[in-house]
CSV table of C-alpha atoms in Angstrom, one decimal:
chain,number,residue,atom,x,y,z
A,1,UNK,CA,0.0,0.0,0.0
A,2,UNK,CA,1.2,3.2,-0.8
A,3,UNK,CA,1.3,6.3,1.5
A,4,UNK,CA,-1.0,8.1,-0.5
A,5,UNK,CA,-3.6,5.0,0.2
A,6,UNK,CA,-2.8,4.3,4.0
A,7,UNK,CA,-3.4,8.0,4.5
A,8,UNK,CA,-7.0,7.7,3.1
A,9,UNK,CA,-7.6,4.4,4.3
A,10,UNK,CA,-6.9,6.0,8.2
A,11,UNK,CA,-9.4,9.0,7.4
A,12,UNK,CA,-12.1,6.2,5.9
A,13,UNK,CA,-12.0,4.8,9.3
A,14,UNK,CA,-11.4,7.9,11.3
A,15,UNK,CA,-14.3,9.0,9.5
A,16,UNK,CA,-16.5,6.0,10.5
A,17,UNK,CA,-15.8,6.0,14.1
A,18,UNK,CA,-16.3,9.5,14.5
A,19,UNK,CA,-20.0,9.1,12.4
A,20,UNK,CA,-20.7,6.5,15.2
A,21,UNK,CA,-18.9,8.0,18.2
A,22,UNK,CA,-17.9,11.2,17.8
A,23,UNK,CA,-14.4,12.6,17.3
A,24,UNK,CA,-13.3,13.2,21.2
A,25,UNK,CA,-14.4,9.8,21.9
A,26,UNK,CA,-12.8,8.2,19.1
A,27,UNK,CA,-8.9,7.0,20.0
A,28,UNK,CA,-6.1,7.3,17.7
A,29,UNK,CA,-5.5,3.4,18.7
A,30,UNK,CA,-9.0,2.6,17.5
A,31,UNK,CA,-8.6,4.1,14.1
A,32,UNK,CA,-5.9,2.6,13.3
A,33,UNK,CA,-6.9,-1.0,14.7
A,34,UNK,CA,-9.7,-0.7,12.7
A,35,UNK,CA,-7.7,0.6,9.6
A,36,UNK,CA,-4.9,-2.3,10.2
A,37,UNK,CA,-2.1,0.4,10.5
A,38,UNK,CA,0.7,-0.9,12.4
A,39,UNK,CA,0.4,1.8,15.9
A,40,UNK,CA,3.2,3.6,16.1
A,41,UNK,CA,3.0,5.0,12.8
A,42,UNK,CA,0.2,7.5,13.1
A,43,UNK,CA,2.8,9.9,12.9
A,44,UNK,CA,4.1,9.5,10.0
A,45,UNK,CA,0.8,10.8,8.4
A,46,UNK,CA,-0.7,13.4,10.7
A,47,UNK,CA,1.0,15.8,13.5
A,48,UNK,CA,-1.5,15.1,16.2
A,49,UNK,CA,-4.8,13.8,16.5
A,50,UNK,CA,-6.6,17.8,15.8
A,51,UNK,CA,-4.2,17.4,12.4
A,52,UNK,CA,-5.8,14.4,11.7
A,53,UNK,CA,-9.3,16.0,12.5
A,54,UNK,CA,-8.6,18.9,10.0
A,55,UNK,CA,-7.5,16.7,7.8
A,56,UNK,CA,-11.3,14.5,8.1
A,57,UNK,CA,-12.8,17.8,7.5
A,58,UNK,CA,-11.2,18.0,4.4
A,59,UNK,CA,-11.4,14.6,3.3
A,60,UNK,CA,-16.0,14.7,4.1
A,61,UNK,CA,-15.8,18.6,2.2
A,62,UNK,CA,-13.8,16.8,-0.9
A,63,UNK,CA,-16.4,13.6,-0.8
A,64,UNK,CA,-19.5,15.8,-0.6
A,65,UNK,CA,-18.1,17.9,-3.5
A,66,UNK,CA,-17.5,15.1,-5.8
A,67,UNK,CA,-21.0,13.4,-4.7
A,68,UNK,CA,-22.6,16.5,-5.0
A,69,UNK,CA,-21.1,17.0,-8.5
A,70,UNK,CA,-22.0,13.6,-9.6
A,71,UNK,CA,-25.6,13.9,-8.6
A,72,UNK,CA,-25.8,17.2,-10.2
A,73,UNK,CA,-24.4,16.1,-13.6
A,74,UNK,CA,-26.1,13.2,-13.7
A,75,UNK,CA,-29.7,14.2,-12.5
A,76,UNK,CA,-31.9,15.6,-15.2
A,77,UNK,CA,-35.0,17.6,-15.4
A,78,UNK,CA,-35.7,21.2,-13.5
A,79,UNK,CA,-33.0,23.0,-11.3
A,80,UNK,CA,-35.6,22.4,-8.7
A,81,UNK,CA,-35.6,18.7,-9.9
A,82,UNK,CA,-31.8,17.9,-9.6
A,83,UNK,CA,-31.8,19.8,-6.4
A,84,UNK,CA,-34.2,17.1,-4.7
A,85,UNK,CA,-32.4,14.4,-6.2
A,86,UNK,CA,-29.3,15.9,-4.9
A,87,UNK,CA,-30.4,15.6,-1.0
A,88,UNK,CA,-32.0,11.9,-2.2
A,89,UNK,CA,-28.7,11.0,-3.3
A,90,UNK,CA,-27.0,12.1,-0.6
A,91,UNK,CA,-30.0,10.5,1.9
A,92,UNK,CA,-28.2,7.2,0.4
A,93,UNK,CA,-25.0,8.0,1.9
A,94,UNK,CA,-26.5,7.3,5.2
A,95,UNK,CA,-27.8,4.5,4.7
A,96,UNK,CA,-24.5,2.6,5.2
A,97,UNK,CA,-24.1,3.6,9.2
A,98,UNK,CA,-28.2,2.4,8.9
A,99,UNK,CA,-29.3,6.3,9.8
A,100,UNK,CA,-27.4,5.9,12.9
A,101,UNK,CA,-24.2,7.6,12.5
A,102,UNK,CA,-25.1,11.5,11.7
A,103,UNK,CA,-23.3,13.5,9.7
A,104,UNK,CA,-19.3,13.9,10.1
A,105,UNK,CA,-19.7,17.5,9.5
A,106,UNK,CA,-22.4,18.6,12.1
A,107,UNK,CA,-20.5,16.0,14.2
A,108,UNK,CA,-17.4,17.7,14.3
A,109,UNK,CA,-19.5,21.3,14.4
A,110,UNK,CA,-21.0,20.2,17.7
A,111,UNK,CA,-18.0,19.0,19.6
A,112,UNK,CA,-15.2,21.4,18.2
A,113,UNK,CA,-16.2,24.8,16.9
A,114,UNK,CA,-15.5,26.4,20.4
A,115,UNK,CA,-13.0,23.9,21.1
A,116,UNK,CA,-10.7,24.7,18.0
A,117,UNK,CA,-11.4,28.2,16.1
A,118,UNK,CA,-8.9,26.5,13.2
A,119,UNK,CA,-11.9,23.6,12.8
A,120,UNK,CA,-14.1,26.2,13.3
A,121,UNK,CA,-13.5,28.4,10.6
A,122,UNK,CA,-12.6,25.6,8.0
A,123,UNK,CA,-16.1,23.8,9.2
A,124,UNK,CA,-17.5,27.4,7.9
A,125,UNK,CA,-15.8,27.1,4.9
A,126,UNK,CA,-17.7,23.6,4.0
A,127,UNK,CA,-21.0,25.0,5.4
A,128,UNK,CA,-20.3,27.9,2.6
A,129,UNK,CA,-19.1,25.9,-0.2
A,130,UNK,CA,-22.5,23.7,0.0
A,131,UNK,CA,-24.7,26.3,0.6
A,132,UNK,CA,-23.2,28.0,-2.2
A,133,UNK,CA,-23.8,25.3,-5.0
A,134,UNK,CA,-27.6,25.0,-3.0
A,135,UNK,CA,-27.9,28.6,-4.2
A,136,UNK,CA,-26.7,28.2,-7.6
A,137,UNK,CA,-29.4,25.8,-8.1
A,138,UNK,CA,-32.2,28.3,-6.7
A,139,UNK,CA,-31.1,30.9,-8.7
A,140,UNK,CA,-31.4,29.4,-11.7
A,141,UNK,CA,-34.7,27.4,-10.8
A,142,UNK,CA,-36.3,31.2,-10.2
A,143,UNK,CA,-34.8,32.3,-13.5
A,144,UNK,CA,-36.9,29.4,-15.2
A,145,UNK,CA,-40.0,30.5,-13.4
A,146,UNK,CA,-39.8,27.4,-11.2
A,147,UNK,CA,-39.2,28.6,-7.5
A,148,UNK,CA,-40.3,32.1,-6.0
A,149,UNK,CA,-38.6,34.8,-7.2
A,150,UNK,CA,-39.9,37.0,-4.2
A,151,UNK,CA,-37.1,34.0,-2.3
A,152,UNK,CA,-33.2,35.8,-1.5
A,153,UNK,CA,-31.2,32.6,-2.8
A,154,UNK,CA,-29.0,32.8,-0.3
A,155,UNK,CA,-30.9,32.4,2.5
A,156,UNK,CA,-33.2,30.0,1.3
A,157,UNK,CA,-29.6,27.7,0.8
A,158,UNK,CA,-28.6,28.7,4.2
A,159,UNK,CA,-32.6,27.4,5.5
A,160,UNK,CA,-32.1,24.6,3.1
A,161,UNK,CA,-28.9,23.5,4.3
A,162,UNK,CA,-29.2,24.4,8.3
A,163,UNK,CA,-32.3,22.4,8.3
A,164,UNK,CA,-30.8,19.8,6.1
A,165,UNK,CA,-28.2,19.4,9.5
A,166,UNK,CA,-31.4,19.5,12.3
A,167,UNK,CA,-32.6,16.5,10.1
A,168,UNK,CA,-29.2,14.8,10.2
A,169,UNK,CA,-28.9,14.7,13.7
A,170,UNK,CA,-32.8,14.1,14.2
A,171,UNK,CA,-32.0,10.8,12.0
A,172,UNK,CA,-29.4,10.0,14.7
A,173,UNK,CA,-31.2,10.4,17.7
A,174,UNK,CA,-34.8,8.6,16.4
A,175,UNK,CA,-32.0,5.9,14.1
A,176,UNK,CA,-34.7,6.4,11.5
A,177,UNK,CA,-34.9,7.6,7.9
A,178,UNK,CA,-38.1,9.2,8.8
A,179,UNK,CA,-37.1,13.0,9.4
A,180,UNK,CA,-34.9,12.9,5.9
A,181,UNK,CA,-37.9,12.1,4.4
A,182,UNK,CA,-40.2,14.6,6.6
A,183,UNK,CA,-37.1,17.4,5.1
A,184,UNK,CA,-37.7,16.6,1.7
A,185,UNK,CA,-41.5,16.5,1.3
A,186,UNK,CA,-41.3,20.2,3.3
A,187,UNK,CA,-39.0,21.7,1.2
A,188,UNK,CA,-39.7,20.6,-2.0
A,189,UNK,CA,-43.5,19.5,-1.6
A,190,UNK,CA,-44.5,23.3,0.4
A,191,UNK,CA,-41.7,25.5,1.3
A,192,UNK,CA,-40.4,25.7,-3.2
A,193,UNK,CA,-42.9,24.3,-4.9
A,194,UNK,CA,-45.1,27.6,-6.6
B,1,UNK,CA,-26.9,25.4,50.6
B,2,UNK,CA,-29.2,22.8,50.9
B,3,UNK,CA,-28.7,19.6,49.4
B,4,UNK,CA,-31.2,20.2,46.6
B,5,UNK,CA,-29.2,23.2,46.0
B,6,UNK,CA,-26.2,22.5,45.4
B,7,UNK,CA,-27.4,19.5,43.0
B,8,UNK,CA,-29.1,22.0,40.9
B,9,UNK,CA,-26.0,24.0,40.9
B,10,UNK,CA,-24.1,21.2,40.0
B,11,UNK,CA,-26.6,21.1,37.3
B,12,UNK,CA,-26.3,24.3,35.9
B,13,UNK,CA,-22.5,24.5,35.4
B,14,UNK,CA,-22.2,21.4,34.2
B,15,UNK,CA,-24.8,22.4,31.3
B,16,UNK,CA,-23.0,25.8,30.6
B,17,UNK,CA,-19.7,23.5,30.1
B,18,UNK,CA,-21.5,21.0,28.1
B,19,UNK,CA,-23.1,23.8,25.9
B,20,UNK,CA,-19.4,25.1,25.3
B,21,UNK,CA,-17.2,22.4,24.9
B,22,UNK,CA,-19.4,19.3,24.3
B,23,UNK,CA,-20.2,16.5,27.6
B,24,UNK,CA,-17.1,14.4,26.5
B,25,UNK,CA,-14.9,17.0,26.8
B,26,UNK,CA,-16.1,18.6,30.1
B,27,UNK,CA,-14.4,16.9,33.3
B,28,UNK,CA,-16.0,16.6,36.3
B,29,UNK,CA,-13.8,18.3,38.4
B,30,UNK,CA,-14.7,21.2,36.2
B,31,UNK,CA,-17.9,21.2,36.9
B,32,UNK,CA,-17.2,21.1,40.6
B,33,UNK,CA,-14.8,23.5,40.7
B,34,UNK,CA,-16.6,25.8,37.8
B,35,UNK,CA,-19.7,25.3,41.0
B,36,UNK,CA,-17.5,26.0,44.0
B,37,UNK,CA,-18.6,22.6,45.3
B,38,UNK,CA,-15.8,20.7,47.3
B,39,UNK,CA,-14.3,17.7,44.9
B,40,UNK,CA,-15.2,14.4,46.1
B,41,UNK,CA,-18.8,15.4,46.9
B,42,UNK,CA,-19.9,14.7,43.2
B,43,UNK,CA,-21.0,11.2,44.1
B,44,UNK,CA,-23.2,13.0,47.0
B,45,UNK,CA,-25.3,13.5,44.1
B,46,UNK,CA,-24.5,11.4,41.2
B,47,UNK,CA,-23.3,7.7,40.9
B,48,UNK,CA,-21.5,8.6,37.3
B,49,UNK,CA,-20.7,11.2,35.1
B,50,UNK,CA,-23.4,9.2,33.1
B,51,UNK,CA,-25.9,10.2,35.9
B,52,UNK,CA,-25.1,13.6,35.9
B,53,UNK,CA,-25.4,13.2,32.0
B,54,UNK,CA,-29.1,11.8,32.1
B,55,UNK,CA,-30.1,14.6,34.9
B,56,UNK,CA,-28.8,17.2,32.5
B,57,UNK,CA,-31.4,15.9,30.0
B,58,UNK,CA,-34.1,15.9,32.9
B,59,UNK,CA,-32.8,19.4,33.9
B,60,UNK,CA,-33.3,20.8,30.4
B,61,UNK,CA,-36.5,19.1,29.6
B,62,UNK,CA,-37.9,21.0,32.4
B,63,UNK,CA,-36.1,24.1,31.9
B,64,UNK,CA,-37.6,24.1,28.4
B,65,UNK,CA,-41.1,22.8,28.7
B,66,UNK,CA,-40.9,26.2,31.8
B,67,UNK,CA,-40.1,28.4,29.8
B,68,UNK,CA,-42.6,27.2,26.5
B,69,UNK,CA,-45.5,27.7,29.2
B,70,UNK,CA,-44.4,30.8,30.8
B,71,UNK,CA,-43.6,32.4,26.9
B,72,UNK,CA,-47.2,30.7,25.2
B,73,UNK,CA,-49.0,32.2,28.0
B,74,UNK,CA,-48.0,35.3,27.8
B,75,UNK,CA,-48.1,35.8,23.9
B,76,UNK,CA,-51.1,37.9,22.8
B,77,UNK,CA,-52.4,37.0,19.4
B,78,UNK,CA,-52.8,33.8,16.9
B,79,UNK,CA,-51.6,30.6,17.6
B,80,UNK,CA,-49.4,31.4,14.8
B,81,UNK,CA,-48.0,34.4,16.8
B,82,UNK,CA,-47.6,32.5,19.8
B,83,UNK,CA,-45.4,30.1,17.9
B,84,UNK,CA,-43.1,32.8,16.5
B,85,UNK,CA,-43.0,34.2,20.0
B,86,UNK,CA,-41.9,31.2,21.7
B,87,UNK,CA,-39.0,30.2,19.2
B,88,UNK,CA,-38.2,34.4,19.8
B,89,UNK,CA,-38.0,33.8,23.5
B,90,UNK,CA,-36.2,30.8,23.5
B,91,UNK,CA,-33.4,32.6,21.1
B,92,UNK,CA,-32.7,34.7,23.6
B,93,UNK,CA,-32.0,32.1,26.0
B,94,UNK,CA,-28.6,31.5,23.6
B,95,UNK,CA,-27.7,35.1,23.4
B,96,UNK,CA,-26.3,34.2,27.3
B,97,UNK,CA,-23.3,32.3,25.7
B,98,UNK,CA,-23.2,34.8,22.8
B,99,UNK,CA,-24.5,32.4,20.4
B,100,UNK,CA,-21.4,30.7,20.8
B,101,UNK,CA,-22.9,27.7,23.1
B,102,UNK,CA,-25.7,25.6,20.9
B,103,UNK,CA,-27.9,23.8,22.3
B,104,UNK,CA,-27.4,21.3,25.3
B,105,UNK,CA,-30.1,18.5,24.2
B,106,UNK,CA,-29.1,19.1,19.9
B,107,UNK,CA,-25.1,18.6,21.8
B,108,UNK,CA,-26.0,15.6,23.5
B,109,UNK,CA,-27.6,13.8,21.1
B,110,UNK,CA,-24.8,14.5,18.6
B,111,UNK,CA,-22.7,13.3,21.0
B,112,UNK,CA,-24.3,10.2,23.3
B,113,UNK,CA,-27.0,9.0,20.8
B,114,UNK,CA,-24.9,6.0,19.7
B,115,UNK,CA,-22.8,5.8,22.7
B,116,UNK,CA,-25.8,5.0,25.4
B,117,UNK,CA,-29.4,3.9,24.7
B,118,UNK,CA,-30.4,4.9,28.1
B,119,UNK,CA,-29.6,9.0,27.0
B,120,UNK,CA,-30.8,8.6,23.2
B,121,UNK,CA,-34.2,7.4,24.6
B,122,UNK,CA,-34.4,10.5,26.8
B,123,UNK,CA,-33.2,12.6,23.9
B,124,UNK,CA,-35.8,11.0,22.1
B,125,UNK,CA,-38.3,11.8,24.7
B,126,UNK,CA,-37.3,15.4,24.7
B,127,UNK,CA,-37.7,15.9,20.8
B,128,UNK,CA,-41.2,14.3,21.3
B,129,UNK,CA,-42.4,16.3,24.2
B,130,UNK,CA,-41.3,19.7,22.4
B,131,UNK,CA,-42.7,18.5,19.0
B,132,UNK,CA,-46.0,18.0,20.5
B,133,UNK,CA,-45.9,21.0,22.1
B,134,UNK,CA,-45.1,22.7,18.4
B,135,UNK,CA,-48.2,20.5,16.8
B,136,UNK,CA,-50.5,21.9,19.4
B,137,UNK,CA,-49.8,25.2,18.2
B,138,UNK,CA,-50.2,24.0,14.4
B,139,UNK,CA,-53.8,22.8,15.3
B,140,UNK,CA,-55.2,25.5,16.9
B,141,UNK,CA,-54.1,27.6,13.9
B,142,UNK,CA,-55.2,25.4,11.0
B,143,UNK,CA,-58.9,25.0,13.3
B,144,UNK,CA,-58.9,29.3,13.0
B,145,UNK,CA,-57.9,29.1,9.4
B,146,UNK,CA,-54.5,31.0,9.9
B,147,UNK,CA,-52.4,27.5,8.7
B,148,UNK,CA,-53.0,25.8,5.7
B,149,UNK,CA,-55.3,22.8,6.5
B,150,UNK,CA,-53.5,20.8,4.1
B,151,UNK,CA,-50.3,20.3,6.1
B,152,UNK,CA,-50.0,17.0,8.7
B,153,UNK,CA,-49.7,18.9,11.6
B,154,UNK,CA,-47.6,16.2,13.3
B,155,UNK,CA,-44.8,16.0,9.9
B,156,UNK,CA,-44.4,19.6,10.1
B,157,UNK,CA,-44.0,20.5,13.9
B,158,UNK,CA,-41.3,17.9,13.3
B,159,UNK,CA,-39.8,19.3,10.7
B,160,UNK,CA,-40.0,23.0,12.4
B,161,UNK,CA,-38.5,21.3,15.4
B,162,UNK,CA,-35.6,19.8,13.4
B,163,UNK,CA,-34.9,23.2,11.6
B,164,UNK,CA,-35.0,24.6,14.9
B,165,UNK,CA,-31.8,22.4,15.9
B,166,UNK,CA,-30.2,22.7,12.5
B,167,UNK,CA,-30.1,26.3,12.8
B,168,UNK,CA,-28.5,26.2,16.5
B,169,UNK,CA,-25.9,24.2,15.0
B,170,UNK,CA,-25.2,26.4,12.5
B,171,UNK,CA,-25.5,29.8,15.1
B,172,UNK,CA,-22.5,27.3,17.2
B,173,UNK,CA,-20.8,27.2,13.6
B,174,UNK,CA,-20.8,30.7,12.8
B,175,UNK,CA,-21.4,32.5,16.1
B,176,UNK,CA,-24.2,33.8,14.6
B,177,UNK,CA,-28.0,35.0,15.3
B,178,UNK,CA,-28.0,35.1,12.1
B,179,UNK,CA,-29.3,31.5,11.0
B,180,UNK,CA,-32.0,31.5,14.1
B,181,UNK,CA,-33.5,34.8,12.3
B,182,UNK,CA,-33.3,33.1,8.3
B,183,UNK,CA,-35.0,30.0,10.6
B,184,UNK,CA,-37.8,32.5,11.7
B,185,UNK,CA,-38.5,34.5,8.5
B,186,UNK,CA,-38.8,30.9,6.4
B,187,UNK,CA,-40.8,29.3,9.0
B,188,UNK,CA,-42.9,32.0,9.8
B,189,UNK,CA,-42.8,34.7,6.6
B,190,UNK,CA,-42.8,32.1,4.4
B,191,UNK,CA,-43.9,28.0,4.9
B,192,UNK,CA,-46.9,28.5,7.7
B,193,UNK,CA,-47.8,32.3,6.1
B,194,UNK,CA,-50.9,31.9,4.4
């Protein structure tokens, strides 16, 4: 394996554990047990365990990217269309920790943005990035007459998204698929739809 | 200070740490000496941090469920109105840790949902008790035709409820109002307006 690959293969698991136990309960002995890293060699690939933590944030804001980009180039139909399959696309991701695990990102928002203002302000920067390309896709649904033009894009993405996040940890508390579901029919069945 | 006392005191520092830097993080010797309560008293009142974890839920469910009576009985107007003016009132309740300190029961769940069954049922409990509270509200507004009949009145307290959390996470995020007033003007301006 090359270092490259053991480096992503520690932030798959990282990533994992922290979906399931959060990242100050998560050990760096865990991760790489469950990676089969040899211990000791941790090191070699991160500074500390906060450098490995900065590093996850990056690793979930480059994954979300490429999903997003995926479901967006491959969805068809209305802005307002790809938009919904975008969150249904990205429903599935959850599936795997069986809508117990939450979402890395709110995760890590809840136990370190007053812990740590460097997580803090790059856990901004993802927040940003996604409620950007949420705008893009409003703004161009009210230019083709499909969502209220009377809506300021940008806070509709930051409603979208924030609300997005409730429904993410809701989904962790109930381990249920139920308030994704409940998000989707409220935004795109009321809150868009003219 | 009586016994009672200093329990409750107990309680309320150790919910100002676990707003600000999360339950796993937040020692119990904090707590005590963040209390002014002598160390080795703590299991006076607790058998385990666990304990003091699951009378932190108790603590807020009742703090919360106080303040939604004193706030919806003192709102004039619609039940519509009295919804916006509970969800104002309990905003300012976060204004104490300059919006910096999200919310206890959104941090424990994010936190212990997966770790102990015994908290994420009393999380669970929590969501349900202030979701019904929400639905209520809902009713009594579709019955005087300020609410659109058509919504399930039970779906969308839920979904209010979740956005509710979403945007407290985000507030945490950004150290914000900010996303608890976009919250407000899409609930209130725009999905229940009429």
């Amino acid at each position: 394996m090359t270092r490259h690959n053991t480096k992503l293969k520690i932030l798959e698991h990282a990533g994992r554990l922290v979906r399931l136990k959060g990242f100050n309960h998560t050990g760096i002995q865990e991760i790489l047990e469950s990676a089969g890293v040899p211990k000791g060699s941790f090191y070699f690939y991160f500074r500390s365990k906060d450098d490995l933590g900065l590093a996850l944030i990056n690793y979930y804001a480059e994954l979300i990217a490429q999903k997003a980009n995926s479901l967006f180039d491959k969805a068809e139909g209305s802005p307002l269309e790809k938009l919904l399959k975008f969150f249904q696309g990205m429903r599935e991701l959850f599936e795997q920790d069986e809508w117990r695990g939450g979402c890395p990102i709110g995760n890590l928002s809840q136990e370190m943005s007053l812990l740590n203002d460097t997580f803090r302000s790059n856990l901004q920067r993802v927040f940003s990035a996604m409620q950007l390309k949420i705008r893009d896709y409003i703004e161009q649904g009210q230019a083709q007459g499909d969502i209220d033009p009377r809506f300021d894009p940008n806070n509709m993405a930051q409603f979208i998204l924030d609300s997005w996040e409730g429904a993410l940890l809701r989904m962790k508390v109930e381990q249920s698929i139920q308030p994704l579901l409940i998000f989707e029919m409220m935004i795109f069945g009321h809150l868009l739809t003219l």
